[in-house]
């Protein structure tokens, strides 16, 4: 197990390095340049490029970047007059994380409930209702939900704030909008898996042991249906992060997603690099955790040789 | 069983993290409920106003990369020698008065005795000297240093080939005493007082700025203000709060206590916030103007921001003047502004805005020529046929480089449709690009026609006209006319005969637009906004900045 974790970490670092290098060189092909403002004279543009080392040959810039990166220095933003990139990420990541985690937890719980109910009442009206909810959640993009919730719940009913991120009540609408996709995905997987699990022999054994219906479903049914959920957690986290881009914009939430888009449009190289590295590291880490969880949840999946 | 335990463990973690998140949010709301953009509950006449903007303020350094939003925030936090009043005319700010010599190239400013920084220390002439020298210094790379070009020696200090390159002490500015500032100009420009209201001319207190070092003006606590407001809170990309500055010399005339500006990037969201009363002023994009047509809360204002189509004369077809005239006259400018933009923008057949520049006898620049090439579509078609004949072709393909936002891309579509249906044999392809990329393509002259704009930050016609000088850095279209160059260069250098200078500039505009049709003028940009009826004194200047000094809430 220990050896497995160490080798995985090494591979994770290599993956990250490859991503950093790719992004760095791809970024060089971005059209436009950060300092082509009409207001700057030719000479001033040269000066700016010099100040930020953009006049150096690309391989040199790359090495400089890596050296600083190792020191934990991601450079300063071009767009916001010298504000450090680490500060920009730090300021915004908390918000995006809260939104993402909240949506993930809320979505998973509701999704689980819907899926289990659907499976238990297989082929009844209740089941169809849960399928319809799942299909709607999967097929309608989250920004549509966001817009609808904002207008109806925020403007028309005035139950919850229209936008901003200034307290718990402000997080409710964006969380719901963002979790629709999670609810739908989780419900769909759980339902299918549960239907299969319910027809397994061990469920019959459990029943014959005289276990109560609740214990039977909870202990044997739900637990065994959880494996596929863990499988989709990785992709779900990814979709949540990308989903926040637009939901953050609609609800005026100062998160990382929106900043990422802005930095690309303004050729703010240090911010593009910083946010990419951050996102990649996050994804790589999530995939790693998911793999570890497999082993924890299902002893049949062994991460390393059988010697325990 | 190990599995059961791990499963329970997983659930426990999920519940624990949920609780943590909820707690974190709960405490957040507790802290933020007060200061932030909480609605000023109906009924109270609290002097608090909530505004929106679409982006984070890029800088608060007077020598930084100032844009419209930075200018707005800075001119409310700081005050220069002069500031724009409610009628957009420069009025005394930190300067109580000024004397100017007969030649118009030596100014002496008398600063107010009671002008203080927010920390209670007096604003002195040295604060101006420090800030201006810093802005001019080549190492600062201030994008607006060009607005200081006319101050004595400024150009040489910024010219790497000059003997005094980088020697800012040679700049023609001197603190005679704490409250007296002397400025010498190379050229007696008539609009110098106007310039002193621009953010690049703001003072900075050396001691404070040097103390903050790299941190200066990047957070609210690293700013030292001398204007009507101080920045109390600056939550990046979220909101910033300006509160009344009690140390400001004119604070008794500032009624509003608090101005909160919220960053809202989505225009529909901004309007929803206005509907529920969370914000008090909101800009309307053209698709929302329709919904509020005739609404009493809708107000419009005009800016000194002119849009036009550049014709790249490197293109063989566009080098033909008849083709250019046909393209200029072949579309309906009135309909474009009134039916497509609908936000108060004004159709134009000229490039120098109305109310922008006045002769020594106070006659508006626009009085002589109302506009150029105001002919009919039939005339355009005649020019078109003539042009095609001269070129020996019967069809022309052109690319129109355009902005990528909704409003301006709709505008580009409209122009394409008009031109294609009015001019036989013309095909136009629209090439939309984000602004940075678009600027790059323009700079490289890698386009045929481009949808461009220019803002008159300096209220003098040369500020627009110099764009099209043959060697002008923003010519970007290979336009060259010797007579034009002479007139504009003369207007920039020789200010001895103001009347002749004024006429020369009017003639230059005529050559550019009527004779050469170097560009096709489109519209003067306007802004439509909704303003709650209880908001009084919201001043939107034509230079796209807003002043809060005269704001008040009257409920």
PDB file of N, CA and C in Angstrom, chain B residues 337-382:
ATOM      1  N   UNK B 337     -27.828  53.712 -35.049  1.00  0.00           N
ATOM      2  CA  UNK B 337     -27.722  54.190 -33.664  1.00  0.00           C
ATOM      3  C   UNK B 337     -29.064  54.107 -32.950  1.00  0.00           C
ATOM      4  N   UNK B 338     -30.131  54.491 -33.661  1.00  0.00           N
ATOM      5  CA  UNK B 338     -31.413  54.589 -32.980  1.00  0.00           C
ATOM      6  C   UNK B 338     -32.145  53.263 -32.850  1.00  0.00           C
ATOM      7  N   UNK B 339     -31.936  52.364 -33.823  1.00  0.00           N
ATOM      8  CA  UNK B 339     -32.692  51.110 -33.772  1.00  0.00           C
ATOM      9  C   UNK B 339     -31.858  49.931 -33.278  1.00  0.00           C
ATOM     10  N   UNK B 340     -30.545  49.992 -33.454  1.00  0.00           N
ATOM     11  CA  UNK B 340     -29.722  48.863 -33.010  1.00  0.00           C
ATOM     12  C   UNK B 340     -29.181  49.128 -31.604  1.00  0.00           C
ATOM     13  N   UNK B 341     -28.594  50.296 -31.393  1.00  0.00           N
ATOM     14  CA  UNK B 341     -27.968  50.544 -30.089  1.00  0.00           C
ATOM     15  C   UNK B 341     -28.994  50.994 -29.051  1.00  0.00           C
ATOM     16  N   UNK B 342     -29.837  51.931 -29.412  1.00  0.00           N
ATOM     17  CA  UNK B 342     -30.959  52.379 -28.576  1.00  0.00           C
ATOM     18  C   UNK B 342     -30.561  52.834 -27.174  1.00  0.00           C
ATOM     19  N   UNK B 343     -29.289  53.103 -26.934  1.00  0.00           N
ATOM     20  CA  UNK B 343     -28.873  53.418 -25.565  1.00  0.00           C
ATOM     21  C   UNK B 343     -28.477  54.872 -25.417  1.00  0.00           C
ATOM     22  N   UNK B 344     -28.993  55.722 -26.311  1.00  0.00           N
ATOM     23  CA  UNK B 344     -28.621  57.122 -26.221  1.00  0.00           C
ATOM     24  C   UNK B 344     -27.433  57.474 -27.090  1.00  0.00           C
ATOM     25  N   UNK B 345     -26.847  56.479 -27.759  1.00  0.00           N
ATOM     26  CA  UNK B 345     -25.746  56.763 -28.680  1.00  0.00           C
ATOM     27  C   UNK B 345     -26.277  57.609 -29.824  1.00  0.00           C
ATOM     28  N   UNK B 346     -25.371  58.452 -30.366  1.00  0.00           N
ATOM     29  CA  UNK B 346     -25.811  59.425 -31.353  1.00  0.00           C
ATOM     30  C   UNK B 346     -25.136  59.125 -32.694  1.00  0.00           C
ATOM     31  N   UNK B 347     -25.921  59.057 -33.786  1.00  0.00           N
ATOM     32  CA  UNK B 347     -25.297  58.832 -35.090  1.00  0.00           C
ATOM     33  C   UNK B 347     -24.402  60.014 -35.441  1.00  0.00           C
ATOM     34  N   UNK B 348     -23.232  59.769 -36.038  1.00  0.00           N
ATOM     35  CA  UNK B 348     -22.327  60.883 -36.343  1.00  0.00           C
ATOM     36  C   UNK B 348     -21.834  60.841 -37.785  1.00  0.00           C
ATOM     37  N   UNK B 349     -21.590  62.017 -38.307  1.00  0.00           N
ATOM     38  CA  UNK B 349     -20.954  62.159 -39.613  1.00  0.00           C
ATOM     39  C   UNK B 349     -19.697  63.003 -39.434  1.00  0.00           C
ATOM     40  N   UNK B 350     -19.176  62.986 -38.227  1.00  0.00           N
ATOM     41  CA  UNK B 350     -17.990  63.780 -37.891  1.00  0.00           C
ATOM     42  C   UNK B 350     -17.165  62.989 -36.884  1.00  0.00           C
ATOM     43  N   UNK B 351     -15.990  63.489 -36.535  1.00  0.00           N
ATOM     44  CA  UNK B 351     -15.180  62.746 -35.574  1.00  0.00           C
ATOM     45  C   UNK B 351     -14.940  63.536 -34.280  1.00  0.00           C
ATOM     46  N   UNK B 352     -14.950  64.869 -34.365  1.00  0.00           N
ATOM     47  CA  UNK B 352     -14.790  65.664 -33.135  1.00  0.00           C
ATOM     48  C   UNK B 352     -16.177  65.849 -32.510  1.00  0.00           C
ATOM     49  N   UNK B 353     -16.373  65.381 -31.290  1.00  0.00           N
ATOM     50  CA  UNK B 353     -17.714  65.437 -30.706  1.00  0.00           C
ATOM     51  C   UNK B 353     -18.214  66.859 -30.501  1.00  0.00           C
ATOM     52  N   UNK B 354     -19.522  66.988 -30.455  1.00  0.00           N
ATOM     53  CA  UNK B 354     -20.138  68.273 -30.142  1.00  0.00           C
ATOM     54  C   UNK B 354     -19.923  68.551 -28.650  1.00  0.00           C
ATOM     55  N   UNK B 355     -19.721  69.814 -28.304  1.00  0.00           N
ATOM     56  CA  UNK B 355     -19.541  70.179 -26.898  1.00  0.00           C
ATOM     57  C   UNK B 355     -18.194  69.770 -26.341  1.00  0.00           C
ATOM     58  N   UNK B 356     -17.232  69.485 -27.223  1.00  0.00           N
ATOM     59  CA  UNK B 356     -15.942  68.938 -26.807  1.00  0.00           C
ATOM     60  C   UNK B 356     -14.869  70.019 -26.822  1.00  0.00           C
ATOM     61  N   UNK B 357     -14.946  70.856 -27.848  1.00  0.00           N
ATOM     62  CA  UNK B 357     -13.889  71.846 -28.010  1.00  0.00           C
ATOM     63  C   UNK B 357     -14.488  73.162 -28.507  1.00  0.00           C
ATOM     64  N   UNK B 358     -13.941  74.261 -28.001  1.00  0.00           N
ATOM     65  CA  UNK B 358     -14.496  75.564 -28.338  1.00  0.00           C
ATOM     66  C   UNK B 358     -13.400  76.530 -28.792  1.00  0.00           C
ATOM     67  N   UNK B 359     -13.771  77.410 -29.717  1.00  0.00           N
ATOM     68  CA  UNK B 359     -12.811  78.399 -30.213  1.00  0.00           C
ATOM     69  C   UNK B 359     -12.580  79.432 -29.111  1.00  0.00           C
ATOM     70  N   UNK B 360     -11.578  80.328 -29.314  1.00  0.00           N
ATOM     71  CA  UNK B 360     -11.344  81.373 -28.306  1.00  0.00           C
ATOM     72  C   UNK B 360     -12.600  82.205 -28.053  1.00  0.00           C
ATOM     73  N   UNK B 361     -13.502  82.301 -29.049  1.00  0.00           N
ATOM     74  CA  UNK B 361     -14.749  83.057 -28.839  1.00  0.00           C
ATOM     75  C   UNK B 361     -15.877  82.148 -28.379  1.00  0.00           C
ATOM     76  N   UNK B 362     -15.521  80.989 -27.855  1.00  0.00           N
ATOM     77  CA  UNK B 362     -16.517  80.066 -27.288  1.00  0.00           C
ATOM     78  C   UNK B 362     -17.487  79.512 -28.327  1.00  0.00           C
ATOM     79  N   UNK B 363     -17.030  79.398 -29.583  1.00  0.00           N
ATOM     80  CA  UNK B 363     -17.874  78.778 -30.600  1.00  0.00           C
ATOM     81  C   UNK B 363     -17.526  77.293 -30.654  1.00  0.00           C
ATOM     82  N   UNK B 364     -18.544  76.454 -30.692  1.00  0.00           N
ATOM     83  CA  UNK B 364     -18.332  75.007 -30.721  1.00  0.00           C
ATOM     84  C   UNK B 364     -17.634  74.601 -32.017  1.00  0.00           C
ATOM     85  N   UNK B 365     -16.715  73.662 -31.922  1.00  0.00           N
ATOM     86  CA  UNK B 365     -15.983  73.147 -33.076  1.00  0.00           C
ATOM     87  C   UNK B 365     -16.949  72.687 -34.166  1.00  0.00           C
ATOM     88  N   UNK B 366     -18.081  72.159 -33.768  1.00  0.00           N
ATOM     89  CA  UNK B 366     -19.035  71.562 -34.697  1.00  0.00           C
ATOM     90  C   UNK B 366     -19.863  72.588 -35.453  1.00  0.00           C
ATOM     91  N   UNK B 367     -19.831  73.863 -35.033  1.00  0.00           N
ATOM     92  CA  UNK B 367     -20.694  74.850 -35.664  1.00  0.00           C
ATOM     93  C   UNK B 367     -20.406  75.034 -37.142  1.00  0.00           C
ATOM     94  N   UNK B 368     -19.142  74.880 -37.554  1.00  0.00           N
ATOM     95  CA  UNK B 368     -18.784  75.149 -38.946  1.00  0.00           C
ATOM     96  C   UNK B 368     -19.320  74.054 -39.866  1.00  0.00           C
ATOM     97  N   UNK B 369     -18.954  72.808 -39.598  1.00  0.00           N
ATOM     98  CA  UNK B 369     -19.471  71.695 -40.408  1.00  0.00           C
ATOM     99  C   UNK B 369     -20.276  70.774 -39.513  1.00  0.00           C
ATOM    100  N   UNK B 370     -21.505  70.578 -39.865  1.00  0.00           N
ATOM    101  CA  UNK B 370     -22.334  69.675 -39.058  1.00  0.00           C
ATOM    102  C   UNK B 370     -21.868  68.233 -39.247  1.00  0.00           C
ATOM    103  N   UNK B 371     -21.511  67.928 -40.499  1.00  0.00           N
ATOM    104  CA  UNK B 371     -21.043  66.577 -40.780  1.00  0.00           C
ATOM    105  C   UNK B 371     -20.612  66.473 -42.228  1.00  0.00           C
ATOM    106  N   UNK B 372     -20.103  65.306 -42.600  1.00  0.00           N
ATOM    107  CA  UNK B 372     -19.601  65.119 -43.956  1.00  0.00           C
ATOM    108  C   UNK B 372     -20.193  63.850 -44.573  1.00  0.00           C
ATOM    109  N   UNK B 373     -20.156  63.793 -45.894  1.00  0.00           N
ATOM    110  CA  UNK B 373     -20.643  62.612 -46.617  1.00  0.00           C
ATOM    111  C   UNK B 373     -22.022  62.183 -46.149  1.00  0.00           C
ATOM    112  N   UNK B 374     -22.932  63.173 -46.093  1.00  0.00           N
ATOM    113  CA  UNK B 374     -24.253  62.845 -45.595  1.00  0.00           C
ATOM    114  C   UNK B 374     -25.204  62.531 -46.743  1.00  0.00           C
ATOM    115  N   UNK B 375     -24.655  62.117 -47.866  1.00  0.00           N
ATOM    116  CA  UNK B 375     -25.460  61.879 -49.066  1.00  0.00           C
ATOM    117  C   UNK B 375     -26.351  60.658 -48.965  1.00  0.00           C
ATOM    118  N   UNK B 376     -27.090  60.433 -50.049  1.00  0.00           N
ATOM    119  CA  UNK B 376     -28.064  59.345 -50.059  1.00  0.00           C
ATOM    120  C   UNK B 376     -27.407  58.035 -50.490  1.00  0.00           C
ATOM    121  N   UNK B 377     -28.183  56.950 -50.371  1.00  0.00           N
ATOM    122  CA  UNK B 377     -27.720  55.637 -50.822  1.00  0.00           C
ATOM    123  C   UNK B 377     -27.433  55.675 -52.333  1.00  0.00           C
ATOM    124  N   UNK B 378     -28.253  56.444 -53.072  1.00  0.00           N
ATOM    125  CA  UNK B 378     -28.048  56.537 -54.532  1.00  0.00           C
ATOM    126  C   UNK B 378     -26.658  57.106 -54.832  1.00  0.00           C
ATOM    127  N   UNK B 379     -26.283  58.133 -54.067  1.00  0.00           N
ATOM    128  CA  UNK B 379     -24.945  58.712 -54.269  1.00  0.00           C
ATOM    129  C   UNK B 379     -23.870  57.674 -53.979  1.00  0.00           C
ATOM    130  N   UNK B 380     -24.107  56.918 -52.907  1.00  0.00           N
ATOM    131  CA  UNK B 380     -23.152  55.874 -52.546  1.00  0.00           C
ATOM    132  C   UNK B 380     -23.005  54.905 -53.709  1.00  0.00           C
ATOM    133  N   UNK B 381     -24.135  54.545 -54.317  1.00  0.00           N
ATOM    134  CA  UNK B 381     -24.082  53.585 -55.418  1.00  0.00           C
ATOM    135  C   UNK B 381     -23.324  54.137 -56.613  1.00  0.00           C
ATOM    136  N   UNK B 382     -23.492  55.459 -56.852  1.00  0.00           N
ATOM    137  CA  UNK B 382     -22.730  56.080 -57.945  1.00  0.00           C
ATOM    138  C   UNK B 382     -21.234  55.978 -57.692  1.00  0.00           C
TER     139      UNK B 382
END
